[in-house]
GROMACS .gro file of C-alpha atoms in nm:
model
  449
    1MET     CA    1   0.344   0.720  -1.887
    2LYS     CA    2   0.400   1.033  -1.680
    3LYS     CA    3   0.754   1.046  -1.542
    4ASN     CA    4   0.791   1.315  -1.279
    5PHE     CA    5   1.066   1.197  -1.046
    6GLN     CA    6   1.096   1.501  -0.820
    7VAL     CA    7   1.179   1.404  -0.461
    8ILE     CA    8   1.005   1.557  -0.159
    9ASN     CA    9   1.081   1.510   0.209
   10ARG     CA   10   0.856   1.242   0.360
   11ARG     CA   11   0.836   1.427   0.692
   12ASP     CA   12   0.715   1.743   0.513
   13PHE     CA   13   0.449   1.539   0.333
   14LEU     CA   14   0.324   1.394   0.658
   15VAL     CA   15   0.320   1.730   0.837
   16LYS     CA   16   0.127   1.890   0.551
   17SER     CA   17  -0.115   1.597   0.543
   18ALA     CA   18  -0.180   1.625   0.916
   19LEU     CA   19  -0.232   2.001   0.893
   20GLY     CA   20  -0.468   1.957   0.600
   21ALA     CA   21  -0.664   1.696   0.789
   22ALA     CA   22  -0.694   1.915   1.097
   23GLY     CA   23  -0.849   2.191   0.889
   24MET     CA   24  -1.124   1.974   0.741
   25ALA     CA   25  -1.466   1.938   0.896
   26LEU     CA   26  -1.561   1.585   0.997
   27ALA     CA   27  -1.783   1.408   0.748
   28PRO     CA   28  -2.128   1.280   0.849
   29HIS     CA   29  -2.125   0.950   1.035
   30ILE     CA   30  -2.045   0.662   0.805
   31LEU     CA   31  -2.359   0.483   0.921
   32ALA     CA   32  -2.573   0.764   0.779
   33GLN     CA   33  -2.384   0.747   0.449
   34ALA     CA   34  -2.423   0.369   0.430
   35LYS     CA   35  -2.795   0.388   0.505
   36ALA     CA   36  -2.838   0.636   0.223
   37ALA     CA   37  -2.651   0.404  -0.013
   38GLY     CA   38  -2.815   0.088   0.118
   39LYS     CA   39  -2.481  -0.074   0.203
   40LEU     CA   40  -2.128   0.011   0.312
   41ARG     CA   41  -1.956   0.090  -0.015
   42THR     CA   42  -1.591  -0.014  -0.026
   43VAL     CA   43  -1.296   0.054  -0.256
   44HIS     CA   44  -0.990  -0.171  -0.260
   45ILE     CA   45  -0.632  -0.065  -0.328
   46GLY     CA   46  -0.402  -0.356  -0.414
   47LEU     CA   47  -0.538  -0.679  -0.563
   48GLY     CA   48  -0.247  -0.922  -0.533
   49ALA     CA   49  -0.259  -1.240  -0.328
   50MET     CA   50  -0.333  -1.073   0.007
   51GLY     CA   51  -0.543  -0.808  -0.163
   52MET     CA   52  -0.776  -1.070  -0.307
   53GLU     CA   53  -0.808  -1.235   0.034
   54ASP     CA   54  -0.894  -0.899   0.187
   55LEU     CA   55  -1.140  -0.824  -0.091
   56ALA     CA   56  -1.321  -1.158  -0.058
   57ALA     CA   57  -1.343  -1.138   0.321
   58ILE     CA   58  -1.472  -0.779   0.329
   59ALA     CA   59  -1.719  -0.849   0.046
   60SER     CA   60  -1.854  -1.156   0.227
   61HIS     CA   61  -2.024  -0.925   0.477
   62PRO     CA   62  -2.391  -0.900   0.374
   63GLU     CA   63  -2.394  -0.522   0.415
   64VAL     CA   64  -2.097  -0.450   0.187
   65GLU     CA   65  -2.100  -0.341  -0.174
   66VAL     CA   66  -1.767  -0.334  -0.359
   67VAL     CA   67  -1.768  -0.024  -0.578
   68GLY     CA   68  -1.400   0.037  -0.663
   69LEU     CA   69  -1.098  -0.177  -0.754
   70CYS     CA   70  -0.743  -0.052  -0.801
   71ASP     CA   71  -0.412  -0.214  -0.891
   72VAL     CA   72  -0.108  -0.118  -1.096
   73ASP     CA   73  -0.121  -0.461  -1.263
   74SER     CA   74  -0.403  -0.485  -1.518
   75LYS     CA   75  -0.412  -0.865  -1.491
   76MET     CA   76  -0.493  -0.838  -1.122
   77VAL     CA   77  -0.761  -0.579  -1.191
   78ALA     CA   78  -0.919  -0.803  -1.455
   79ARG     CA   79  -0.923  -1.098  -1.215
   80ALA     CA   80  -1.107  -0.895  -0.950
   81LYS     CA   81  -1.337  -0.727  -1.203
   82ALA     CA   82  -1.456  -1.071  -1.319
   83ILE     CA   83  -1.585  -1.133  -0.966
   84TYR     CA   84  -1.722  -0.782  -0.902
   85PRO     CA   85  -1.829  -0.665  -1.250
   86LYS     CA   86  -2.016  -0.355  -1.127
   87ALA     CA   87  -1.709  -0.205  -0.957
   88LYS     CA   88  -1.519   0.078  -1.126
   89THR     CA   89  -1.152   0.002  -1.195
   90TYR     CA   90  -0.836   0.214  -1.182
   91PRO     CA   91  -0.457   0.168  -1.199
   92ASP     CA   92  -0.386   0.475  -0.978
   93TYR     CA   93  -0.537   0.491  -0.627
   94ARG     CA   94  -0.507   0.871  -0.622
   95VAL     CA   95  -0.731   0.903  -0.925
   96MET     CA   96  -0.981   0.651  -0.786
   97LEU     CA   97  -1.010   0.824  -0.448
   98LYS     CA   98  -1.059   1.166  -0.610
   99ASP     CA   99  -1.299   1.048  -0.879
  100MET     CA  100  -1.513   0.841  -0.644
  101LYS     CA  101  -1.491   1.049  -0.325
  102ASN     CA  102  -1.871   1.074  -0.302
  103GLU     CA  103  -1.935   0.716  -0.412
  104PHE     CA  104  -1.762   0.513  -0.140
  105ASP     CA  105  -1.765   0.489   0.239
  106ALA     CA  106  -1.453   0.294   0.338
  107VAL     CA  107  -1.111   0.201   0.196
  108VAL     CA  108  -0.912  -0.125   0.211
  109VAL     CA  109  -0.535  -0.093   0.152
  110SER     CA  110  -0.356  -0.416   0.054
  111THR     CA  111  -0.048  -0.289  -0.130
  112PRO     CA  112   0.322  -0.349  -0.066
  113ASP     CA  113   0.434  -0.185   0.259
  114HIS     CA  114   0.579   0.134   0.111
  115THR     CA  115   0.237   0.239  -0.022
  116HIS     CA  116   0.038   0.168   0.296
  117ALA     CA  117   0.079   0.516   0.444
  118PRO     CA  118   0.047   0.729   0.127
  119ALA     CA  119  -0.278   0.556   0.028
  120SER     CA  120  -0.420   0.540   0.381
  121ILE     CA  121  -0.339   0.903   0.460
  122MET     CA  122  -0.507   1.023   0.142
  123ALA     CA  123  -0.821   0.827   0.233
  124MET     CA  124  -0.814   0.952   0.592
  125GLU     CA  125  -0.786   1.311   0.469
  126MET     CA  126  -1.122   1.244   0.302
  127ASN     CA  127  -1.259   1.129   0.638
  128LYS     CA  128  -1.289   0.769   0.521
  129PRO     CA  129  -1.246   0.467   0.751
  130VAL     CA  130  -0.943   0.257   0.657
  131TYR     CA  131  -0.860  -0.112   0.682
  132CYS     CA  132  -0.485  -0.135   0.613
  133GLN     CA  133  -0.274  -0.448   0.589
  134LYS     CA  134   0.016  -0.510   0.826
  135PRO     CA  135   0.267  -0.376   0.900
  136LEU     CA  136   0.070  -0.056   0.922
  137THR     CA  137   0.347   0.155   0.768
  138HIS     CA  138   0.696   0.142   0.620
  139HIS     CA  139   0.835   0.413   0.852
  140VAL     CA  140   0.793   0.512   1.217
  141SER     CA  141   0.700   0.870   1.124
  142GLU     CA  142   0.413   0.741   0.911
  143ALA     CA  143   0.277   0.523   1.193
  144ARG     CA  144   0.270   0.819   1.430
  145THR     CA  145   0.098   1.039   1.172
  146MET     CA  146  -0.172   0.780   1.099
  147LYS     CA  147  -0.236   0.721   1.468
  148LYS     CA  148  -0.276   1.096   1.525
  149MET     CA  149  -0.502   1.145   1.224
  150ALA     CA  150  -0.730   0.857   1.321
  151ALA     CA  151  -0.768   0.995   1.673
  152GLU     CA  152  -0.825   1.356   1.570
  153LYS     CA  153  -1.077   1.268   1.302
  154LYS     CA  154  -1.240   0.990   1.508
  155LEU     CA  155  -1.219   0.745   1.221
  156VAL     CA  156  -1.289   0.374   1.230
  157THR     CA  157  -0.959   0.200   1.155
  158GLN     CA  158  -0.827  -0.155   1.162
  159MET     CA  159  -0.490  -0.308   1.079
  160GLY     CA  160  -0.504  -0.630   0.881
  161ILE     CA  161  -0.372  -0.865   1.146
  162GLN     CA  162  -0.637  -1.131   1.129
  163VAL     CA  163  -0.493  -1.354   1.404
  164HIS     CA  164  -0.577  -1.079   1.652
  165SER     CA  165  -0.933  -1.214   1.641
  166PHE     CA  166  -0.847  -1.586   1.648
  167TYR     CA  167  -0.960  -1.812   1.933
  168ASP     CA  168  -0.615  -1.934   2.040
  169TYR     CA  169  -0.468  -1.584   2.051
  170LYS     CA  170  -0.757  -1.447   2.254
  171LEU     CA  171  -0.723  -1.745   2.490
  172ALA     CA  172  -0.349  -1.687   2.536
  173THR     CA  173  -0.415  -1.322   2.618
  174LEU     CA  174  -0.670  -1.415   2.884
  175LEU     CA  175  -0.445  -1.684   3.031
  176ILE     CA  176  -0.151  -1.446   3.065
  177GLN     CA  177  -0.367  -1.174   3.217
  178SER     CA  178  -0.517  -1.425   3.461
  179GLY     CA  179  -0.171  -1.468   3.612
  180ILE     CA  180  -0.135  -1.835   3.518
  181ILE     CA  181   0.246  -1.800   3.489
  182GLY     CA  182   0.282  -1.496   3.712
  183LYS     CA  183   0.449  -1.175   3.595
  184VAL     CA  184   0.635  -1.226   3.269
  185HIS     CA  185   1.005  -1.142   3.250
  186THR     CA  186   1.096  -1.269   2.900
  187VAL     CA  187   0.930  -1.340   2.566
  188ARG     CA  188   1.107  -1.536   2.294
  189ALA     CA  189   0.945  -1.539   1.950
  190TRP     CA  190   1.054  -1.682   1.616
  191SER     CA  191   0.990  -1.748   1.249
  192PRO     CA  192   1.219  -1.936   1.009
  193LYS     CA  193   1.073  -1.754   0.710
  194ASN     CA  194   1.331  -1.580   0.495
  195TRP     CA  195   1.216  -1.240   0.376
  196GLY     CA  196   1.580  -1.132   0.354
  197TYR     CA  197   1.834  -1.108   0.075
  198ASP     CA  198   2.208  -1.123   0.134
  199GLY     CA  199   2.312  -1.099  -0.231
  200PRO     CA  200   2.416  -0.796  -0.435
  201GLU     CA  201   2.179  -0.543  -0.584
  202PRO     CA  202   2.082  -0.654  -0.936
  203THR     CA  203   2.219  -0.463  -1.230
  204GLY     CA  204   2.069  -0.382  -1.566
  205SER     CA  205   1.701  -0.387  -1.650
  206ASP     CA  206   1.436  -0.607  -1.805
  207PRO     CA  207   1.141  -0.510  -2.028
  208ILE     CA  208   0.845  -0.394  -1.819
  209PRO     CA  209   0.546  -0.625  -1.872
  210GLU     CA  210   0.261  -0.462  -2.064
  211ASN     CA  211   0.021  -0.535  -1.779
  212LEU     CA  212   0.235  -0.350  -1.520
  213ASP     CA  213   0.260   0.025  -1.462
  214TRP     CA  214   0.607   0.021  -1.305
  215ASN     CA  215   0.605   0.393  -1.219
  216LEU     CA  216   0.284   0.352  -1.021
  217TRP     CA  217   0.413   0.034  -0.855
  218LEU     CA  218   0.720   0.224  -0.732
  219GLY     CA  219   0.493   0.503  -0.612
  220THR     CA  220   0.670   0.719  -0.356
  221ALA     CA  221   0.978   0.491  -0.347
  222PRO     CA  222   1.301   0.590  -0.527
  223LYS     CA  223   1.315   0.533  -0.901
  224ARG     CA  224   1.488   0.210  -1.007
  225ALA     CA  225   1.499  -0.019  -1.309
  226TYR     CA  226   1.254  -0.305  -1.338
  227LYS     CA  227   1.404  -0.652  -1.293
  228GLU     CA  228   1.187  -0.955  -1.357
  229GLY     CA  229   1.123  -1.166  -1.047
  230VAL     CA  230   1.307  -0.930  -0.810
  231TYR     CA  231   1.028  -0.697  -0.692
  232HIS     CA  232   0.687  -0.773  -0.842
  233PRO     CA  233   0.513  -0.994  -0.773
  234GLY     CA  234   0.598  -1.128  -0.433
  235ASN     CA  235   0.963  -1.059  -0.350
  236TRP     CA  236   0.939  -0.693  -0.249
  237ARG     CA  237   0.934  -0.781   0.124
  238LYS     CA  238   1.306  -0.861   0.100
  239ILE     CA  239   1.400  -0.515  -0.029
  240MET     CA  240   1.451  -0.217   0.203
  241ASP     CA  241   1.277   0.036  -0.021
  242PHE     CA  242   0.952  -0.161  -0.028
  243GLY     CA  243   0.915  -0.407   0.261
  244CYS     CA  244   1.017  -0.463   0.622
  245GLY     CA  245   1.175  -0.809   0.608
  246THR     CA  246   1.061  -1.112   0.805
  247LEU     CA  247   1.028  -0.903   1.119
  248GLY     CA  248   0.782  -0.673   0.943
  249ASP     CA  249   0.586  -0.962   0.797
  250MET     CA  250   0.564  -1.251   1.045
  251GLY     CA  251   0.687  -1.047   1.340
  252VAL     CA  252   0.368  -0.840   1.342
  253HIS     CA  253   0.153  -1.153   1.367
  254ILE     CA  254   0.365  -1.327   1.628
  255PHE     CA  255   0.436  -1.016   1.836
  256ASP     CA  256   0.071  -0.919   1.847
  257THR     CA  257  -0.058  -1.147   2.123
  258PRO     CA  258   0.233  -1.101   2.367
  259TYR     CA  259   0.228  -0.728   2.296
  260ASN     CA  260  -0.147  -0.707   2.356
  261ALA     CA  261  -0.158  -0.948   2.651
  262LEU     CA  262   0.122  -0.770   2.837
  263GLN     CA  263  -0.016  -0.424   2.749
  264LEU     CA  264   0.321  -0.306   2.623
  265ASP     CA  265   0.412   0.033   2.485
  266VAL     CA  266   0.721   0.092   2.270
  267PRO     CA  267   1.063  -0.037   2.382
  268ARG     CA  268   1.344   0.154   2.553
  269THR     CA  269   1.632  -0.027   2.384
  270ILE     CA  270   1.679  -0.237   2.071
  271HIS     CA  271   1.978  -0.453   1.974
  272THR     CA  272   2.007  -0.660   1.656
  273GLU     CA  273   2.254  -0.934   1.568
  274CYS     CA  274   2.282  -0.970   1.190
  275ARG     CA  275   2.521  -0.923   0.899
  276GLN     CA  276   2.644  -0.578   0.802
  277PRO     CA  277   2.390  -0.377   0.599
  278THR     CA  278   2.409  -0.366   0.220
  279GLY     CA  279   2.161  -0.083   0.173
  280PHE     CA  280   1.948  -0.300  -0.056
  281GLY     CA  281   1.815  -0.621   0.101
  282PHE     CA  282   1.729  -0.711   0.459
  283PRO     CA  283   1.955  -0.962   0.639
  284GLU     CA  284   1.842  -1.321   0.602
  285ASN     CA  285   1.901  -1.400   0.971
  286ASN     CA  286   1.827  -1.166   1.261
  287ILE     CA  287   1.820  -1.184   1.639
  288VAL     CA  288   1.651  -0.873   1.777
  289THR     CA  289   1.647  -0.803   2.151
  290TYR     CA  290   1.412  -0.542   2.295
  291GLU     CA  291   1.383  -0.411   2.650
  292PHE     CA  292   1.042  -0.277   2.755
  293PRO     CA  293   0.938  -0.083   3.065
  294ALA     CA  294   0.720  -0.257   3.322
  295THR     CA  295   0.345  -0.308   3.292
  296PRO     CA  296   0.101  -0.469   3.539
  297TYR     CA  297   0.171  -0.805   3.371
  298THR     CA  298   0.552  -0.794   3.361
  299THR     CA  299   0.842  -0.780   3.599
  300GLU     CA  300   1.036  -0.454   3.642
  301THR     CA  301   1.165  -0.485   3.287
  302LEU     CA  302   1.067  -0.717   3.005
  303LYS     CA  303   1.320  -0.877   2.772
  304TRP     CA  304   1.191  -0.971   2.428
  305VAL     CA  305   1.400  -1.173   2.183
  306TRP     CA  306   1.301  -1.227   1.820
  307TYR     CA  307   1.469  -1.482   1.590
  308ASP     CA  308   1.408  -1.504   1.214
  309GLY     CA  309   1.549  -1.661   0.901
  310PRO     CA  310   1.660  -2.014   0.811
  311GLY     CA  311   1.728  -2.221   1.123
  312ALA     CA  312   1.544  -1.990   1.362
  313PRO     CA  313   1.518  -2.001   1.656
  314ALA     CA  314   1.862  -2.055   1.804
  315ASP     CA  315   1.879  -2.328   2.069
  316HIS     CA  316   1.801  -2.196   2.415
  317GLU     CA  317   1.712  -2.349   2.749
  318ASP     CA  318   1.399  -2.131   2.763
  319LEU     CA  319   1.264  -2.304   2.453
  320LYS     CA  320   1.306  -2.669   2.555
  321LEU     CA  321   0.977  -2.858   2.570
  322PRO     CA  322   0.865  -3.150   2.787
  323ASN     CA  323   0.914  -3.506   2.656
  324GLY     CA  324   1.167  -3.388   2.400
  325ASP     CA  325   0.885  -3.237   2.190
  326LYS     CA  326   0.978  -3.019   1.894
  327LEU     CA  327   0.894  -2.651   1.891
  328PRO     CA  328   0.625  -2.540   1.649
  329GLU     CA  329   0.771  -2.395   1.331
  330GLN     CA  330   0.668  -2.044   1.438
  331GLY     CA  331   0.549  -1.909   1.770
  332ALA     CA  332   0.623  -1.737   2.099
  333MET     CA  333   0.719  -1.848   2.448
  334PHE     CA  334   0.619  -1.645   2.754
  335LEU     CA  335   0.847  -1.695   3.057
  336GLY     CA  336   0.698  -1.596   3.389
  337GLU     CA  337   0.768  -1.621   3.760
  338LYS     CA  338   0.556  -1.936   3.790
  339GLY     CA  339   0.602  -2.114   3.458
  340ARG     CA  340   0.593  -2.082   3.081
  341LEU     CA  341   0.324  -2.051   2.816
  342LEU     CA  342   0.392  -2.161   2.457
  343LEU     CA  343   0.180  -2.005   2.183
  344PRO     CA  344   0.225  -2.173   1.843
  345HIS     CA  345   0.150  -1.977   1.527
  346PHE     CA  346  -0.125  -2.055   1.445
  347MET     CA  347  -0.455  -2.241   1.507
  348GLU     CA  348  -0.307  -2.443   1.791
  349LEU     CA  349  -0.402  -2.398   2.154
  350PRO     CA  350  -0.140  -2.253   2.390
  351ARG     CA  351   0.048  -2.497   2.614
  352TRP     CA  352   0.112  -2.437   2.984
  353ILE     CA  353   0.446  -2.564   3.118
  354VAL     CA  354   0.547  -2.579   3.486
  355ASP     CA  355   0.862  -2.746   3.621
  356GLY     CA  356   0.930  -2.911   3.288
  357GLN     CA  357   0.583  -3.067   3.257
  358TYR     CA  358   0.267  -2.977   3.066
  359LYS     CA  359  -0.031  -2.875   3.278
  360GLU     CA  360  -0.399  -2.862   3.188
  361PHE     CA  361  -0.597  -2.540   3.206
  362ASP     CA  362  -0.971  -2.480   3.209
  363VAL     CA  363  -1.104  -2.259   2.927
  364LYS     CA  364  -1.465  -2.248   3.048
  365PRO     CA  365  -1.429  -1.942   3.274
  366PHE     CA  366  -1.317  -1.735   2.974
  367ASN     CA  367  -1.645  -1.787   2.781
  368LEU     CA  368  -1.476  -1.798   2.443
  369GLY     CA  369  -1.716  -2.048   2.291
  370ASP     CA  370  -1.637  -2.352   2.083
  371PRO     CA  371  -1.287  -2.340   1.926
  372VAL     CA  372  -1.386  -2.560   1.629
  373GLN     CA  373  -1.675  -2.333   1.537
  374ASP     CA  374  -1.459  -2.031   1.605
  375TYR     CA  375  -1.187  -2.154   1.369
  376ASN     CA  376  -1.445  -2.201   1.093
  377GLU     CA  377  -1.542  -1.834   1.120
  378GLU     CA  378  -1.200  -1.679   1.177
  379SER     CA  379  -1.120  -1.603   0.815
  380LYS     CA  380  -1.397  -1.341   0.813
  381LYS     CA  381  -1.419  -1.227   1.174
  382HIS     CA  382  -1.152  -0.956   1.179
  383TYR     CA  383  -1.279  -0.806   0.853
  384HIS     CA  384  -1.644  -0.813   0.954
  385GLN     CA  385  -1.551  -0.643   1.279
  386PHE     CA  386  -1.426  -0.347   1.070
  387VAL     CA  387  -1.743  -0.337   0.860
  388ASP     CA  388  -1.965  -0.354   1.167
  389ALA     CA  389  -1.769  -0.075   1.335
  390CYS     CA  390  -1.815   0.143   1.025
  391LEU     CA  391  -2.189   0.077   1.055
  392GLY     CA  392  -2.193   0.176   1.422
  393LYS     CA  393  -2.216  -0.179   1.556
  394GLY     CA  394  -1.922  -0.225   1.790
  395GLU     CA  395  -1.553  -0.137   1.777
  396CYS     CA  396  -1.234  -0.264   1.614
  397THR     CA  397  -0.979  -0.449   1.827
  398ALA     CA  398  -0.673  -0.352   1.619
  399PRO     CA  399  -0.736   0.019   1.551
  400PHE     CA  400  -0.450   0.246   1.452
  401GLU     CA  401  -0.419   0.366   1.813
  402TYR     CA  402  -0.300   0.014   1.899
  403SER     CA  403  -0.153  -0.108   1.571
  404ALA     CA  404   0.061   0.204   1.520
  405ARG     CA  405   0.241   0.133   1.849
  406LEU     CA  406   0.288  -0.232   1.758
  407THR     CA  407   0.416  -0.132   1.414
  408GLU     CA  408   0.651   0.126   1.566
  409THR     CA  409   0.802  -0.145   1.786
  410ILE     CA  410   0.853  -0.370   1.483
  411LEU     CA  411   1.007  -0.091   1.276
  412LEU     CA  412   1.250   0.007   1.551
  413GLY     CA  413   1.386  -0.348   1.526
  414VAL     CA  414   1.410  -0.313   1.148
  415ILE     CA  415   1.611   0.008   1.189
  416ALA     CA  416   1.841  -0.157   1.445
  417GLY     CA  417   1.936  -0.405   1.171
  418ARG     CA  418   2.126  -0.120   1.006
  419PHE     CA  419   2.352  -0.104   1.312
  420PRO     CA  420   2.446  -0.466   1.392
  421ASN     CA  421   2.553  -0.544   1.747
  422GLU     CA  422   2.487  -0.188   1.867
  423THR     CA  423   2.224  -0.101   2.127
  424LEU     CA  424   1.989   0.179   2.022
  425HIS     CA  425   1.811   0.384   2.289
  426TRP     CA  426   1.462   0.505   2.199
  427ASP     CA  427   1.298   0.816   2.346
  428SER     CA  428   0.928   0.766   2.281
  429LYS     CA  429   0.823   1.115   2.391
  430LYS     CA  430   1.066   1.286   2.155
  431ALA     CA  431   1.034   1.014   1.889
  432ARG     CA  432   1.411   1.009   1.857
  433PHE     CA  433   1.704   0.776   1.915
  434ALA     CA  434   1.984   0.885   2.146
  435GLU     CA  435   2.211   0.763   1.864
  436LYS     CA  436   2.160   1.048   1.616
  437LYS     CA  437   2.287   0.848   1.320
  438ALA     CA  438   1.979   0.623   1.343
  439ASN     CA  439   1.725   0.905   1.330
  440LYS     CA  440   1.744   0.952   0.954
  441PHE     CA  441   1.580   0.611   0.913
  442LEU     CA  442   1.265   0.710   1.104
  443GLY     CA  443   1.127   0.867   0.788
  444GLY     CA  444   1.254   0.919   0.438
  445LYS     CA  445   1.172   1.091   0.113
  446TYR     CA  446   0.864   1.057  -0.103
  447ARG     CA  447   0.919   1.064  -0.478
  448LYS     CA  448   0.657   1.251  -0.678
  449PHE     CA  449   0.518   1.015  -0.937
   0.00000   0.00000   0.00000
């Protein structure tokens, strides 16, 4: 196994990538490439639980041919290869993208968060459309770079936030924008999931499984010893070097509809209540409060409060439901000048509340179709939208232009968790905090591997 652990500055990598991209001529339209090949040829990076879902949903489109499969775990590669036997397989996405650059049309990235940007940026430098799982990136600087690259190169892009295309979320967006509760002044959102870890950093090391290339799994993240059950598979979301905590996982899904419906940009201030940072794991419980500037759908300022971890959300008058009903396990509450709108997560219709009572609303004017039929198709819809856009048939609804801003908002809250009970002030134009000590967490360092 090659072990080159030289460290490079992540900002320098991103600047060089952007400059390299700007100097490349745009490739022929993907539609022309796909026509020549007969189908849209896709390669898939990351074949774990979510990666296999992404793979199956993309491949279910009748105009897709899966030609490349990549994962650092040979067992996961073998599982996918058994389903798509004609696809070439690789442990290293860099080798796959270089070797197959003329044999594929689009890339699907389904890795742990810390590899989203490195893999996506390499594909975008090759002028390839990218479908990347949420959160779009691990760092704010990466989100801004990917947004810029996608715009400059006019690439089809989509973040893997499937609920963006679900019936109930589209309905909630239309209800809010119709003015059903008036201008919104507060959003409260929550998830009791626990993608945090309050314990100490593990010591020692365990034998690396034969099926796992640990160096490739770490990728650009700092070198560390392998510990069984701590990172791979599954628990990496809890660890600062690899994931973004519960906020970066469930927060992206639950923030999406309020963020989209209210047409928000990035926040002005961020304040997090949590335990003191350990430098290793994310806090298990967080209350993150954002303040956003006004939009046509909000009052002069918008307050947004996020609760996560065991026991979330905290009791609050804003969250009390009629008839003593219990809150859904996860969801969001919009508070407006004329009432409230509850949006459970997920596959439940929103509920309209005025003066402490539920009210009925008419969905017919919104022409959203039949919710039962829509639910049956939702597992594929968001993915097929990406494929169709690559083939010149429509557009994506969660392109990097949108999803990078949503991700930036999420990541600013993650950073604020390093400064408990302090208010951070964000300057979007300069992409800097007023509190200089926080700026070093906007990017980081890439390890050469």
